[in-house]
Amino acid sequence: MFSIIAAIGKNHELGRKNELIFHLKDDMKFFRDTTTGHKVVMGHKTWDSLPGKLKNRTNIVVSRHDVPEADQTITDLQSYIDKNKDADEEIFIIGGGTVYHQFLPYAKKLYLTEVDATEPQADTYFPDFDPNNYSRETIKAGTENELKYTINKYTRKD
Ligand SMILES: NC(=O)c1ccc[n+]([C@@H]2O[C@H](COP(=O)([O-])OP(=O)(O)OC[C@H]3O[C@@H](n4cnc5c(N)ncnc54)[C@H](OP(=O)(O)O)[C@@H]3O)[C@@H](O)[C@H]2O)c1
């Protein structure tokens, strides 16, 4: 099964110039704690934005071409989705925008750090979703560097 994990602004802002917009220690810790020991799937641009492999996780990159430094490359995304969407194993989809968009219809859970801020210069956005199709559980809420955030877990109802 697929779980999406992302940090988004009020207008679903995700990134700018291939970098993250929001830098919250609590969000980074939540991301690390939640994904450690699991498979993480990311788009090639997100992979390029990282300083290196995410430690203690299987790094899987979506690209039309083989990415030798990754643990695995997915070139046929639909086959990967069809093979894994009903598996017991929780596979984390960690971005960016194009990859969230393609996995959203299949993701059973969305772990969203919702930041109470906007970024007009954003160039990458999380896709729209209908919260009525999910049950929502708040995991944590707080303020860091004057930024208010809430970490919500959305579980698909069907
Ligand atoms: N806020 C957050 O939680 C968060 C999380 C992650 C990323 N981000 C941000 O998101 C931005 C990057 O997102 P992005 O949407 O521009 O790029 P992306 O989704 O990370 O990567 C796009 C690339 O993935 C590959 N790809 C996507 N779909 C594919 C498919 N069906 N088949 C084969 N390859 C496919 C292609 O790589 P090739 O060109 O190699 O074929 C494509 O160019 C950055 O600003 C990053 O910082 C934010």
PDB file of C-alpha atoms and ligand atoms in Angstrom:
ATOM      1  CA  MET A   1       0.000   0.000   0.000  1.00  0.00           C
ATOM      2  CA  PHE A   2       1.088   3.552  -0.660  1.00  0.00           C
ATOM      3  CA  SER A   3       1.286   6.392   1.861  1.00  0.00           C
ATOM      4  CA  ILE A   4       2.020   9.922   0.786  1.00  0.00           C
ATOM      5  CA  ILE A   5       4.069  12.172   3.044  1.00  0.00           C
ATOM      6  CA  ALA A   6       4.474  15.899   2.339  1.00  0.00           C
ATOM      7  CA  ALA A   7       4.739  19.373   3.838  1.00  0.00           C
ATOM      8  CA  ILE A   8       2.381  21.833   2.188  1.00  0.00           C
ATOM      9  CA  GLY A   9       1.426  25.498   2.455  1.00  0.00           C
ATOM     10  CA  LYS A  10      -2.067  26.977   2.574  1.00  0.00           C
ATOM     11  CA  ASN A  11      -2.279  26.877  -1.240  1.00  0.00           C
ATOM     12  CA  HIS A  12      -0.646  23.416  -1.374  1.00  0.00           C
ATOM     13  CA  GLU A  13       2.779  24.912  -2.093  1.00  0.00           C
ATOM     14  CA  LEU A  14       5.486  22.238  -2.166  1.00  0.00           C
ATOM     15  CA  GLY A  15       8.647  23.658  -3.645  1.00  0.00           C
ATOM     16  CA  ARG A  16      10.492  26.411  -5.395  1.00  0.00           C
ATOM     17  CA  LYS A  17      13.491  26.154  -7.742  1.00  0.00           C
ATOM     18  CA  ASN A  18      13.838  22.481  -6.824  1.00  0.00           C
ATOM     19  CA  GLU A  19      14.104  23.223  -3.115  1.00  0.00           C
ATOM     20  CA  LEU A  20      11.751  22.875  -0.184  1.00  0.00           C
ATOM     21  CA  ILE A  21       9.867  25.973   0.946  1.00  0.00           C
ATOM     22  CA  PHE A  22       9.327  25.191   4.610  1.00  0.00           C
ATOM     23  CA  HIS A  23      12.160  24.088   6.880  1.00  0.00           C
ATOM     24  CA  LEU A  24      10.676  22.891  10.134  1.00  0.00           C
ATOM     25  CA  LYS A  25      12.738  20.686  12.449  1.00  0.00           C
ATOM     26  CA  ASP A  26       9.593  19.002  13.774  1.00  0.00           C
ATOM     27  CA  ASP A  27       8.509  18.157  10.241  1.00  0.00           C
ATOM     28  CA  MET A  28      11.949  16.788   9.369  1.00  0.00           C
ATOM     29  CA  LYS A  29      11.922  14.646  12.521  1.00  0.00           C
ATOM     30  CA  PHE A  30       8.416  13.393  11.770  1.00  0.00           C
ATOM     31  CA  PHE A  31       9.500  12.558   8.202  1.00  0.00           C
ATOM     32  CA  ARG A  32      12.588  10.704   9.431  1.00  0.00           C
ATOM     33  CA  ASP A  33      10.771   8.796  12.174  1.00  0.00           C
ATOM     34  CA  THR A  34       7.889   7.834   9.891  1.00  0.00           C
ATOM     35  CA  THR A  35       9.902   6.717   6.865  1.00  0.00           C
ATOM     36  CA  THR A  36      12.970   5.101   8.476  1.00  0.00           C
ATOM     37  CA  GLY A  37      13.201   1.410   7.695  1.00  0.00           C
ATOM     38  CA  HIS A  38      10.810   1.693   4.753  1.00  0.00           C
ATOM     39  CA  LYS A  39      10.910   2.075   0.990  1.00  0.00           C
ATOM     40  CA  VAL A  40      10.697   5.696  -0.167  1.00  0.00           C
ATOM     41  CA  VAL A  41       9.660   6.558  -3.726  1.00  0.00           C
ATOM     42  CA  MET A  42      10.578   9.928  -5.238  1.00  0.00           C
ATOM     43  CA  GLY A  43      10.749  11.690  -8.579  1.00  0.00           C
ATOM     44  CA  HIS A  44      14.094  12.287 -10.246  1.00  0.00           C
ATOM     45  CA  LYS A  45      13.986  16.026  -9.473  1.00  0.00           C
ATOM     46  CA  THR A  46      13.397  15.399  -5.775  1.00  0.00           C
ATOM     47  CA  TRP A  47      16.263  12.886  -5.801  1.00  0.00           C
ATOM     48  CA  ASP A  48      18.491  15.537  -7.401  1.00  0.00           C
ATOM     49  CA  SER A  49      17.486  18.032  -4.691  1.00  0.00           C
ATOM     50  CA  LEU A  50      18.772  15.775  -1.885  1.00  0.00           C
ATOM     51  CA  PRO A  51      22.355  15.969  -0.595  1.00  0.00           C
ATOM     52  CA  GLY A  52      22.568  12.177  -0.869  1.00  0.00           C
ATOM     53  CA  LYS A  53      20.690   8.969  -0.202  1.00  0.00           C
ATOM     54  CA  LEU A  54      18.185   9.013   2.639  1.00  0.00           C
ATOM     55  CA  LYS A  55      19.818   6.821   5.288  1.00  0.00           C
ATOM     56  CA  ASN A  56      18.247   3.591   6.512  1.00  0.00           C
ATOM     57  CA  ARG A  57      15.652   3.662   3.774  1.00  0.00           C
ATOM     58  CA  THR A  58      15.416   1.981   0.379  1.00  0.00           C
ATOM     59  CA  ASN A  59      15.712   4.898  -2.060  1.00  0.00           C
ATOM     60  CA  ILE A  60      13.556   4.328  -5.145  1.00  0.00           C
ATOM     61  CA  VAL A  61      13.616   6.917  -7.942  1.00  0.00           C
ATOM     62  CA  VAL A  62      11.028   7.398 -10.689  1.00  0.00           C
ATOM     63  CA  SER A  63      12.680   8.313 -13.991  1.00  0.00           C
ATOM     64  CA  ARG A  64      12.502   7.472 -17.669  1.00  0.00           C
ATOM     65  CA  HIS A  65      16.178   6.481 -17.406  1.00  0.00           C
ATOM     66  CA  ASP A  66      18.157   4.311 -14.997  1.00  0.00           C
ATOM     67  CA  VAL A  67      19.535   6.185 -11.970  1.00  0.00           C
ATOM     68  CA  PRO A  68      22.505   4.001 -10.952  1.00  0.00           C
ATOM     69  CA  GLU A  69      23.105   5.647  -7.540  1.00  0.00           C
ATOM     70  CA  ALA A  70      19.566   4.845  -6.393  1.00  0.00           C
ATOM     71  CA  ASP A  71      18.634   1.510  -4.831  1.00  0.00           C
ATOM     72  CA  GLN A  72      16.028   1.042  -7.556  1.00  0.00           C
ATOM     73  CA  THR A  73      14.703   2.962 -10.549  1.00  0.00           C
ATOM     74  CA  ILE A  74      11.064   2.818 -11.603  1.00  0.00           C
ATOM     75  CA  THR A  75      10.732   3.427 -15.347  1.00  0.00           C
ATOM     76  CA  ASP A  76       7.277   1.873 -15.751  1.00  0.00           C
ATOM     77  CA  LEU A  77       5.260   3.649 -13.090  1.00  0.00           C
ATOM     78  CA  GLN A  78       1.882   2.068 -13.820  1.00  0.00           C
ATOM     79  CA  SER A  79       3.296  -1.467 -13.538  1.00  0.00           C
ATOM     80  CA  TYR A  80       4.906  -0.537 -10.211  1.00  0.00           C
ATOM     81  CA  ILE A  81       1.590   0.858  -8.936  1.00  0.00           C
ATOM     82  CA  ASP A  82      -0.398  -2.169 -10.091  1.00  0.00           C
ATOM     83  CA  LYS A  83       2.086  -4.543  -8.438  1.00  0.00           C
ATOM     84  CA  ASN A  84       2.287  -2.788  -5.062  1.00  0.00           C
ATOM     85  CA  LYS A  85      -0.952  -0.911  -4.417  1.00  0.00           C
ATOM     86  CA  ASP A  86      -2.628  -3.758  -2.536  1.00  0.00           C
ATOM     87  CA  ALA A  87       0.480  -5.135  -0.806  1.00  0.00           C
ATOM     88  CA  ASP A  88       0.613  -5.133   3.018  1.00  0.00           C
ATOM     89  CA  GLU A  89       3.943  -3.303   2.999  1.00  0.00           C
ATOM     90  CA  GLU A  90       3.661   0.468   3.518  1.00  0.00           C
ATOM     91  CA  ILE A  91       5.629   2.276   0.794  1.00  0.00           C
ATOM     92  CA  PHE A  92       6.148   6.003   1.273  1.00  0.00           C
ATOM     93  CA  ILE A  93       5.720   8.422  -1.620  1.00  0.00           C
ATOM     94  CA  ILE A  94       7.921  11.399  -0.760  1.00  0.00           C
ATOM     95  CA  GLY A  95       7.438  13.732  -3.750  1.00  0.00           C
ATOM     96  CA  GLY A  96       7.631  15.824  -5.660  1.00  0.00           C
ATOM     97  CA  GLY A  97       4.593  17.295  -7.327  1.00  0.00           C
ATOM     98  CA  THR A  98       4.453  15.066 -10.415  1.00  0.00           C
ATOM     99  CA  VAL A  99       4.894  11.914  -8.360  1.00  0.00           C
ATOM    100  CA  TYR A 100       2.316  12.893  -5.699  1.00  0.00           C
ATOM    101  CA  HIS A 101      -0.124  13.628  -8.506  1.00  0.00           C
ATOM    102  CA  GLN A 102       0.273  10.169 -10.050  1.00  0.00           C
ATOM    103  CA  PHE A 103       0.113   8.245  -6.745  1.00  0.00           C
ATOM    104  CA  LEU A 104      -2.706  10.207  -5.071  1.00  0.00           C
ATOM    105  CA  PRO A 105      -5.550   8.043  -6.485  1.00  0.00           C
ATOM    106  CA  TYR A 106      -3.862   4.920  -5.044  1.00  0.00           C
ATOM    107  CA  ALA A 107      -2.599   6.229  -1.689  1.00  0.00           C
ATOM    108  CA  LYS A 108      -4.461   4.911   1.360  1.00  0.00           C
ATOM    109  CA  LYS A 109      -2.892   7.411   3.741  1.00  0.00           C
ATOM    110  CA  LEU A 110      -1.679  11.002   3.428  1.00  0.00           C
ATOM    111  CA  TYR A 111       0.653  12.315   6.119  1.00  0.00           C
ATOM    112  CA  LEU A 112       0.492  16.060   5.579  1.00  0.00           C
ATOM    113  CA  THR A 113       2.326  18.723   7.511  1.00  0.00           C
ATOM    114  CA  GLU A 114       0.029  21.655   6.823  1.00  0.00           C
ATOM    115  CA  VAL A 115       1.848  24.933   7.282  1.00  0.00           C
ATOM    116  CA  ASP A 116      -0.192  28.067   7.927  1.00  0.00           C
ATOM    117  CA  ALA A 117       1.713  30.151   5.366  1.00  0.00           C
ATOM    118  CA  THR A 118       1.737  30.937   1.667  1.00  0.00           C
ATOM    119  CA  GLU A 119       4.577  31.248  -0.847  1.00  0.00           C
ATOM    120  CA  PRO A 120       3.674  33.231  -3.978  1.00  0.00           C
ATOM    121  CA  GLN A 121       6.986  32.209  -5.617  1.00  0.00           C
ATOM    122  CA  ALA A 122       6.226  28.467  -5.388  1.00  0.00           C
ATOM    123  CA  ASP A 123       6.516  26.544  -8.644  1.00  0.00           C
ATOM    124  CA  THR A 124       5.420  23.087  -7.461  1.00  0.00           C
ATOM    125  CA  TYR A 125       2.113  22.240  -5.778  1.00  0.00           C
ATOM    126  CA  PHE A 126       0.487  19.273  -4.047  1.00  0.00           C
ATOM    127  CA  PRO A 127      -2.575  18.059  -5.984  1.00  0.00           C
ATOM    128  CA  ASP A 128      -6.112  18.909  -4.873  1.00  0.00           C
ATOM    129  CA  PHE A 129      -7.904  16.238  -2.890  1.00  0.00           C
ATOM    130  CA  ASP A 130     -11.333  16.022  -1.273  1.00  0.00           C
ATOM    131  CA  PRO A 131     -10.958  15.794   2.529  1.00  0.00           C
ATOM    132  CA  ASN A 132     -14.479  14.269   2.686  1.00  0.00           C
ATOM    133  CA  ASN A 133     -13.033  11.075   1.211  1.00  0.00           C
ATOM    134  CA  TYR A 134     -10.677  10.669   4.175  1.00  0.00           C
ATOM    135  CA  SER A 135     -10.872  10.506   7.942  1.00  0.00           C
ATOM    136  CA  ARG A 136      -8.476  12.943   9.578  1.00  0.00           C
ATOM    137  CA  GLU A 137      -6.404  12.461  12.705  1.00  0.00           C
ATOM    138  CA  THR A 138      -4.208  15.254  14.020  1.00  0.00           C
ATOM    139  CA  ILE A 139      -0.842  13.862  15.065  1.00  0.00           C
ATOM    140  CA  LYS A 140       0.775  17.073  16.241  1.00  0.00           C
ATOM    141  CA  ALA A 141       0.327  20.835  16.095  1.00  0.00           C
ATOM    142  CA  GLY A 142       2.832  23.517  16.985  1.00  0.00           C
ATOM    143  CA  THR A 143       4.698  26.669  16.046  1.00  0.00           C
ATOM    144  CA  GLU A 144       8.300  26.861  14.909  1.00  0.00           C
ATOM    145  CA  ASN A 145      10.109  29.997  13.708  1.00  0.00           C
ATOM    146  CA  GLU A 146       6.735  31.762  13.948  1.00  0.00           C
ATOM    147  CA  LEU A 147       5.249  29.256  11.491  1.00  0.00           C
ATOM    148  CA  LYS A 148       2.142  27.443  12.694  1.00  0.00           C
ATOM    149  CA  TYR A 149       1.817  23.878  11.465  1.00  0.00           C
ATOM    150  CA  THR A 150      -0.404  20.846  11.958  1.00  0.00           C
ATOM    151  CA  ILE A 151       0.630  17.305  11.098  1.00  0.00           C
ATOM    152  CA  ASN A 152      -2.499  15.454   9.968  1.00  0.00           C
ATOM    153  CA  LYS A 153      -2.909  11.854   8.943  1.00  0.00           C
ATOM    154  CA  TYR A 154      -5.679  11.348   6.361  1.00  0.00           C
ATOM    155  CA  THR A 155      -6.910   7.789   5.873  1.00  0.00           C
ATOM    156  CA  ARG A 156      -9.001   7.048   2.804  1.00  0.00           C
ATOM    157  CA  LYS A 157     -12.523   5.940   3.779  1.00  0.00           C
ATOM    158  CA  ASP A 158     -13.155   3.410   0.964  1.00  0.00           C
TER     159      ASP A 158
HETATM  160  N1  LIG B   1       7.155  19.876   0.475  1.00  0.00           N
HETATM  161  C1  LIG B   1       7.452  18.600   0.349  1.00  0.00           C
HETATM  162  O1  LIG B   1       7.068  17.768   1.186  1.00  0.00           O
HETATM  163  C2  LIG B   1       8.257  18.163  -0.839  1.00  0.00           C
HETATM  164  C3  LIG B   1       8.614  16.812  -0.972  1.00  0.00           C
HETATM  165  C4  LIG B   1       9.346  16.434  -2.089  1.00  0.00           C
HETATM  166  C5  LIG B   1       9.723  17.378  -3.037  1.00  0.00           C
HETATM  167  N2  LIG B   1       9.370  18.667  -2.867  1.00  0.00           N
HETATM  168  C6  LIG B   1       9.736  19.679  -3.865  1.00  0.00           C
HETATM  169  O2  LIG B   1       9.113  19.341  -5.099  1.00  0.00           O
HETATM  170  C7  LIG B   1       9.906  19.856  -6.174  1.00  0.00           C
HETATM  171  C8  LIG B   1      10.201  18.732  -7.165  1.00  0.00           C
HETATM  172  O3  LIG B   1       8.973  18.225  -7.662  1.00  0.00           O
HETATM  173  P1  LIG B   1       8.703  18.106  -9.255  1.00  0.00           P
HETATM  174  O4  LIG B   1       7.240  17.852  -9.415  1.00  0.00           O
HETATM  175  O5  LIG B   1       9.304  19.276  -9.954  1.00  0.00           O
HETATM  176  O6  LIG B   1       9.572  16.851  -9.689  1.00  0.00           O
HETATM  177  P2  LIG B   1       9.595  15.306  -9.187  1.00  0.00           P
HETATM  178  O7  LIG B   1       8.189  14.779  -9.142  1.00  0.00           O
HETATM  179  O8  LIG B   1      10.413  15.174  -7.972  1.00  0.00           O
HETATM  180  O9  LIG B   1      10.418  14.626 -10.374  1.00  0.00           O
HETATM  181  C9  LIG B   1       9.976  14.705 -11.716  1.00  0.00           C
HETATM  182  C10 LIG B   1      10.745  13.691 -12.541  1.00  0.00           C
HETATM  183  O10 LIG B   1      10.371  12.366 -12.143  1.00  0.00           O
HETATM  184  C11 LIG B   1      10.350  11.508 -13.275  1.00  0.00           C
HETATM  185  N3  LIG B   1       8.978  11.026 -13.517  1.00  0.00           N
HETATM  186  C12 LIG B   1       7.817  11.501 -13.016  1.00  0.00           C
HETATM  187  N4  LIG B   1       6.779  10.751 -13.452  1.00  0.00           N
HETATM  188  C13 LIG B   1       7.312   9.761 -14.227  1.00  0.00           C
HETATM  189  C14 LIG B   1       6.758   8.671 -14.940  1.00  0.00           C
HETATM  190  N5  LIG B   1       5.430   8.406 -14.951  1.00  0.00           N
HETATM  191  N6  LIG B   1       7.595   7.842 -15.619  1.00  0.00           N
HETATM  192  C15 LIG B   1       8.940   8.076 -15.606  1.00  0.00           C
HETATM  193  N7  LIG B   1       9.524   9.111 -14.948  1.00  0.00           N
HETATM  194  C16 LIG B   1       8.715   9.937 -14.271  1.00  0.00           C
HETATM  195  C17 LIG B   1      10.879  12.322 -14.440  1.00  0.00           C
HETATM  196  O11 LIG B   1      12.302  12.170 -14.370  1.00  0.00           O
HETATM  197  P3  LIG B   1      13.241  12.064 -15.684  1.00  0.00           P
HETATM  198  O12 LIG B   1      13.240  13.453 -16.256  1.00  0.00           O
HETATM  199  O13 LIG B   1      14.573  11.627 -15.153  1.00  0.00           O
HETATM  200  O14 LIG B   1      12.603  11.067 -16.605  1.00  0.00           O
HETATM  201  C18 LIG B   1      10.475  13.739 -14.044  1.00  0.00           C
HETATM  202  O15 LIG B   1      11.255  14.733 -14.682  1.00  0.00           O
HETATM  203  C19 LIG B   1      11.155  20.429  -5.516  1.00  0.00           C
HETATM  204  O16 LIG B   1      11.001  21.836  -5.333  1.00  0.00           O
HETATM  205  C20 LIG B   1      11.211  19.724  -4.175  1.00  0.00           C
HETATM  206  O17 LIG B   1      11.931  20.471  -3.204  1.00  0.00           O
HETATM  207  C21 LIG B   1       8.638  19.083  -1.799  1.00  0.00           C
END
